[in-house]
Amino acid sequence: AQSVTQLGSHVSVSEGALVLLRCNYSSSVPPYLFWYVQYPNQGLQLLLKYTSAATLVKGINDFEAEFKKSETSFHLTKPSAHMSDAAEYFCAVSRMGANFGNEKLTFGTGTRLTIIP
Amino acid sequence: GAGVSQSPRYKVAKRGQDVALRCDPISGHVSLFWYQQALGQGPEFLTYFQNEAQLDKSGLPSDRFFAERPEGSVSTLKIQRTQQEDSAVYLCASSLGTSKAFFGQGTRLTVV
């Protein structure tokens, strides 16, 4: 069984400040991990993914996340928040496999990021 | 097409009514997923197709939910005798299998 826990359903940061969104996972098998962003009335967009190649993963829009097996964490960070980053962010886990596009995702409950001007 | 297309974008159904939600995946994508996203929650897996074969339907919440993909392209999620707890956004995603899944904008179903 797999699950993810996102700590903090709402996070507010000032424009230009560091963004840190927390995700911890539980998996009985080696996981693949993902961060998705969802803007209002839009579908989910993949920010980045961990598929075992490197523990520090860089994604779009200067987001990055680090896989820490010892802490079972995959926190999302961005050095400097921009107003356009305001959205809902979801961490997700799937089983590790050759074709990860065939694997179902288990999502966390999401973190709503608000940017303060 | 350019992306995953879902229709209708919004659907209001009276309790007990049957509904059908359509998903047009990206052309050539063999894998197709349906997820249900309740208000304030993350998406939850419903079912998975590889081409026309439904390989996993473990997430369908009841036998009122039925999905098909007869020709391995367009998929339809059908909900019979809708209940208020079925109100949610239904997301469709497709992928080539070897790469990431692309999500549609979803269909927001409201059962009144």
Tab-separated table of C-alpha atoms in Angstrom:
chain	number	residue	atom	x	y	z
A	1	ALA	CA	0.000	0.000	0.000
A	2	GLN	CA	1.094	3.536	-0.680
A	3	SER	CA	0.127	6.889	0.779
A	4	VAL	CA	1.338	10.442	1.024
A	5	THR	CA	0.835	13.024	3.724
A	6	GLN	CA	1.064	16.708	2.978
A	7	LEU	CA	1.706	18.768	6.077
A	8	GLY	CA	-0.195	22.013	5.979
A	9	SER	CA	-3.311	22.394	3.912
A	10	HIS	CA	-2.602	26.117	3.519
A	11	VAL	CA	0.761	27.843	3.222
A	12	SER	CA	1.299	31.573	2.803
A	13	VAL	CA	4.597	33.146	1.844
A	14	SER	CA	5.637	36.612	0.841
A	15	GLU	CA	6.582	37.335	-2.738
A	16	GLY	CA	10.305	36.687	-3.105
A	17	ALA	CA	10.477	34.415	-0.058
A	18	LEU	CA	11.374	30.743	0.050
A	19	VAL	CA	8.587	28.293	-0.700
A	20	LEU	CA	8.613	25.004	1.224
A	21	LEU	CA	5.781	22.494	0.818
A	22	ARG	CA	6.103	19.295	2.802
A	23	CYS	CA	5.352	15.763	1.684
A	24	ASN	CA	5.993	12.492	3.458
A	25	TYR	CA	5.277	9.158	1.853
A	26	SER	CA	4.650	5.606	2.894
A	27	SER	CA	5.289	2.745	0.507
A	28	SER	CA	5.863	-0.968	0.862
A	29	VAL	CA	7.749	-0.989	-2.449
A	30	PRO	CA	10.289	1.432	-3.928
A	31	PRO	CA	8.343	4.512	-4.930
A	32	TYR	CA	8.227	7.016	-7.686
A	33	LEU	CA	7.261	10.449	-6.373
A	34	PHE	CA	5.659	13.406	-8.088
A	35	TRP	CA	4.596	16.969	-7.472
A	36	TYR	CA	1.670	18.366	-9.431
A	37	VAL	CA	0.242	21.884	-9.532
A	38	GLN	CA	-3.410	22.706	-10.114
A	39	TYR	CA	-4.585	26.172	-11.051
A	40	PRO	CA	-8.266	27.041	-10.589
A	41	ASN	CA	-10.536	25.212	-13.011
A	42	GLN	CA	-7.606	23.537	-14.690
A	43	GLY	CA	-6.176	20.057	-14.791
A	44	LEU	CA	-3.087	18.870	-12.989
A	45	GLN	CA	0.283	19.830	-14.389
A	46	LEU	CA	3.421	17.876	-13.544
A	47	LEU	CA	6.077	20.002	-11.823
A	48	LEU	CA	8.690	17.323	-11.298
A	49	LYS	CA	9.176	13.629	-10.650
A	50	TYR	CA	11.578	11.355	-8.821
A	51	THR	CA	12.209	8.099	-10.643
A	52	SER	CA	15.383	6.985	-8.851
A	53	ALA	CA	17.899	8.594	-11.230
A	54	ALA	CA	18.875	11.402	-8.844
A	55	THR	CA	17.674	12.318	-5.370
A	56	LEU	CA	17.593	16.062	-6.102
A	57	VAL	CA	15.066	16.688	-8.810
A	58	LYS	CA	14.640	19.960	-10.674
A	59	GLY	CA	11.352	20.834	-12.271
A	60	ILE	CA	9.649	23.623	-14.118
A	61	ASN	CA	9.446	27.218	-12.876
A	62	ASP	CA	12.517	26.813	-10.604
A	63	PHE	CA	10.860	24.271	-8.351
A	64	GLU	CA	12.923	21.413	-6.982
A	65	ALA	CA	12.464	18.538	-4.561
A	66	GLU	CA	14.781	16.193	-2.751
A	67	PHE	CA	14.054	12.522	-2.143
A	68	LYS	CA	15.198	11.534	1.350
A	69	LYS	CA	14.659	7.852	1.934
A	70	SER	CA	15.763	8.000	5.580
A	71	GLU	CA	13.087	10.605	6.276
A	72	THR	CA	10.541	9.227	3.787
A	73	SER	CA	10.176	12.776	2.525
A	74	PHE	CA	9.927	14.576	-0.795
A	75	HIS	CA	9.553	18.248	0.085
A	76	LEU	CA	9.048	20.826	-2.648
A	77	THR	CA	11.007	24.075	-2.603
A	78	LYS	CA	11.447	27.218	-4.641
A	79	PRO	CA	14.002	29.879	-3.696
A	80	SER	CA	11.878	32.912	-4.525
A	81	ALA	CA	8.086	32.916	-4.671
A	82	HIS	CA	6.274	34.639	-7.503
A	83	MET	CA	2.675	35.774	-7.548
A	84	SER	CA	1.982	33.310	-10.347
A	85	ASP	CA	2.902	30.412	-8.016
A	86	ALA	CA	-0.386	30.768	-6.155
A	87	ALA	CA	-2.166	27.452	-6.735
A	88	GLU	CA	-2.924	24.058	-5.197
A	89	TYR	CA	-0.010	21.636	-5.021
A	90	PHE	CA	-0.320	17.876	-4.796
A	91	CYS	CA	2.291	15.311	-3.903
A	92	ALA	CA	1.749	11.849	-5.365
A	93	VAL	CA	3.341	8.403	-5.234
A	94	SER	CA	3.294	5.412	-7.525
A	95	ARG	CA	5.055	2.092	-7.703
A	96	MET	CA	8.466	2.011	-9.267
A	97	GLY	CA	8.415	0.359	-12.646
A	98	ALA	CA	9.830	0.537	-16.122
A	99	ASN	CA	6.775	2.322	-17.460
A	100	PHE	CA	5.713	4.735	-14.766
A	101	GLY	CA	3.146	6.215	-17.085
A	102	ASN	CA	1.196	2.994	-16.625
A	103	GLU	CA	1.087	3.243	-12.854
A	104	LYS	CA	-1.799	4.747	-10.940
A	105	LEU	CA	-1.023	7.673	-8.686
A	106	THR	CA	-1.928	8.028	-5.026
A	107	PHE	CA	-2.283	11.704	-4.167
A	108	GLY	CA	-2.062	13.675	-0.975
A	109	THR	CA	-4.825	16.026	0.064
A	110	GLY	CA	-3.069	19.055	-1.349
A	111	THR	CA	-1.541	22.311	-0.101
A	112	ARG	CA	-2.963	25.630	-1.160
A	113	LEU	CA	-0.155	28.137	-1.646
A	114	THR	CA	-0.949	31.818	-1.238
A	115	ILE	CA	1.564	34.493	-2.181
A	116	ILE	CA	1.477	37.724	-0.196
A	117	PRO	CA	2.434	40.804	-2.236
B	1	GLY	CA	-5.368	16.573	-30.238
B	2	ALA	CA	-3.193	19.009	-28.359
B	3	GLY	CA	-4.235	17.800	-24.950
B	4	VAL	CA	-6.664	15.623	-23.031
B	5	SER	CA	-10.174	16.864	-23.619
B	6	GLN	CA	-13.083	16.187	-21.285
B	7	SER	CA	-16.740	16.916	-21.799
B	8	PRO	CA	-18.926	18.300	-20.515
B	9	ARG	CA	-16.922	20.669	-18.342
B	10	TYR	CA	-19.852	21.035	-15.960
B	11	LYS	CA	-22.778	18.734	-15.343
B	12	VAL	CA	-25.676	19.155	-12.968
B	13	ALA	CA	-27.699	16.016	-12.408
B	14	LYS	CA	-30.757	15.342	-10.328
B	15	ARG	CA	-30.354	12.592	-7.778
B	16	GLY	CA	-31.155	9.282	-9.419
B	17	GLN	CA	-30.265	10.439	-12.920
B	18	ASP	CA	-27.676	8.610	-15.037
B	19	VAL	CA	-24.715	10.583	-16.382
B	20	ALA	CA	-21.974	9.934	-18.926
B	21	LEU	CA	-18.661	11.734	-18.877
B	22	ARG	CA	-16.391	11.693	-21.899
B	23	CYS	CA	-12.618	11.727	-22.184
B	24	ASP	CA	-10.681	12.247	-25.410
B	25	PRO	CA	-7.068	11.325	-24.695
B	26	ILE	CA	-4.022	12.579	-26.555
B	27	SER	CA	-3.783	10.772	-29.868
B	28	GLY	CA	-1.659	7.638	-29.607
B	29	HIS	CA	-1.721	7.426	-25.830
B	30	VAL	CA	-2.318	3.838	-24.829
B	31	SER	CA	-2.836	4.384	-21.111
B	32	LEU	CA	-5.910	6.125	-19.738
B	33	PHE	CA	-6.861	6.807	-16.138
B	34	TRP	CA	-9.947	8.161	-14.399
B	35	TYR	CA	-9.697	9.917	-11.053
B	36	GLN	CA	-12.329	11.404	-8.752
B	37	GLN	CA	-11.522	14.607	-6.867
B	38	ALA	CA	-13.912	15.564	-4.104
B	39	LEU	CA	-13.987	19.153	-2.899
B	40	GLY	CA	-10.884	19.970	-0.892
B	41	GLN	CA	-9.315	16.580	-1.500
B	42	GLY	CA	-6.675	15.107	-3.741
B	43	PRO	CA	-7.641	13.035	-6.763
B	44	GLU	CA	-8.440	9.394	-6.068
B	45	PHE	CA	-7.893	6.630	-8.586
B	46	LEU	CA	-10.964	5.072	-10.139
B	47	THR	CA	-9.888	2.922	-13.069
B	48	TYR	CA	-7.158	2.298	-15.663
B	49	PHE	CA	-7.195	1.222	-19.307
B	50	GLN	CA	-4.404	0.043	-21.512
B	51	ASN	CA	-5.779	0.411	-25.018
B	52	GLU	CA	-9.286	-1.072	-24.797
B	53	ALA	CA	-8.526	-3.357	-21.883
B	54	GLN	CA	-9.640	-2.254	-18.442
B	55	LEU	CA	-6.748	-3.550	-16.366
B	56	ASP	CA	-7.655	-2.065	-13.010
B	57	LYS	CA	-11.050	-0.985	-11.724
B	58	SER	CA	-10.289	-1.348	-8.058
B	59	GLY	CA	-11.059	2.306	-7.338
B	60	LEU	CA	-14.628	2.352	-8.620
B	61	PRO	CA	-16.671	3.100	-5.479
B	62	SER	CA	-19.743	1.060	-6.345
B	63	ASP	CA	-21.367	-0.952	-9.101
B	64	ARG	CA	-23.130	2.238	-10.168
B	65	PHE	CA	-19.851	3.328	-11.728
B	66	PHE	CA	-18.883	1.900	-15.091
B	67	ALA	CA	-16.148	2.865	-17.544
B	68	GLU	CA	-15.408	1.783	-21.072
B	69	ARG	CA	-12.944	2.435	-23.847
B	70	PRO	CA	-14.204	0.220	-26.666
B	71	GLU	CA	-11.796	1.233	-29.424
B	72	GLY	CA	-8.822	2.090	-27.280
B	73	SER	CA	-9.219	5.822	-27.713
B	74	VAL	CA	-12.191	7.759	-26.314
B	75	SER	CA	-13.359	6.673	-22.881
B	76	THR	CA	-16.677	7.163	-21.134
B	77	LEU	CA	-17.295	7.060	-17.411
B	78	LYS	CA	-20.910	6.323	-16.626
B	79	ILE	CA	-22.562	6.806	-13.276
B	80	GLN	CA	-25.987	5.300	-12.784
B	81	ARG	CA	-28.571	6.525	-10.290
B	82	THR	CA	-26.379	9.405	-9.156
B	83	GLN	CA	-26.193	10.225	-5.466
B	84	GLN	CA	-25.111	13.422	-3.737
B	85	GLU	CA	-21.846	11.826	-2.674
B	86	ASP	CA	-20.963	11.443	-6.360
B	87	SER	CA	-20.547	15.219	-6.606
B	88	ALA	CA	-16.895	15.777	-7.497
B	89	VAL	CA	-14.542	16.680	-10.298
B	90	TYR	CA	-13.785	13.705	-12.507
B	91	LEU	CA	-10.336	13.849	-14.042
B	92	CYS	CA	-9.060	11.882	-16.986
B	93	ALA	CA	-5.372	11.375	-17.726
B	94	SER	CA	-3.549	9.692	-20.584
B	95	SER	CA	0.014	8.656	-21.237
B	96	LEU	CA	2.209	6.780	-23.658
B	97	GLY	CA	3.034	4.442	-20.794
B	98	THR	CA	6.724	5.180	-20.781
B	99	SER	CA	6.312	8.799	-19.780
B	100	LYS	CA	4.251	11.101	-17.651
B	101	ALA	CA	0.495	11.269	-17.648
B	102	PHE	CA	-1.279	14.342	-18.982
B	103	PHE	CA	-4.462	15.435	-17.230
B	104	GLY	CA	-7.581	16.952	-18.685
B	105	GLN	CA	-9.384	19.898	-17.098
B	106	GLY	CA	-11.971	17.628	-15.593
B	107	THR	CA	-15.745	17.457	-15.466
B	108	ARG	CA	-17.363	18.994	-12.418
B	109	LEU	CA	-20.412	16.926	-11.500
B	110	THR	CA	-22.954	18.362	-9.105
B	111	VAL	CA	-25.789	16.128	-7.973
B	112	VAL	CA	-28.784	17.998	-6.598
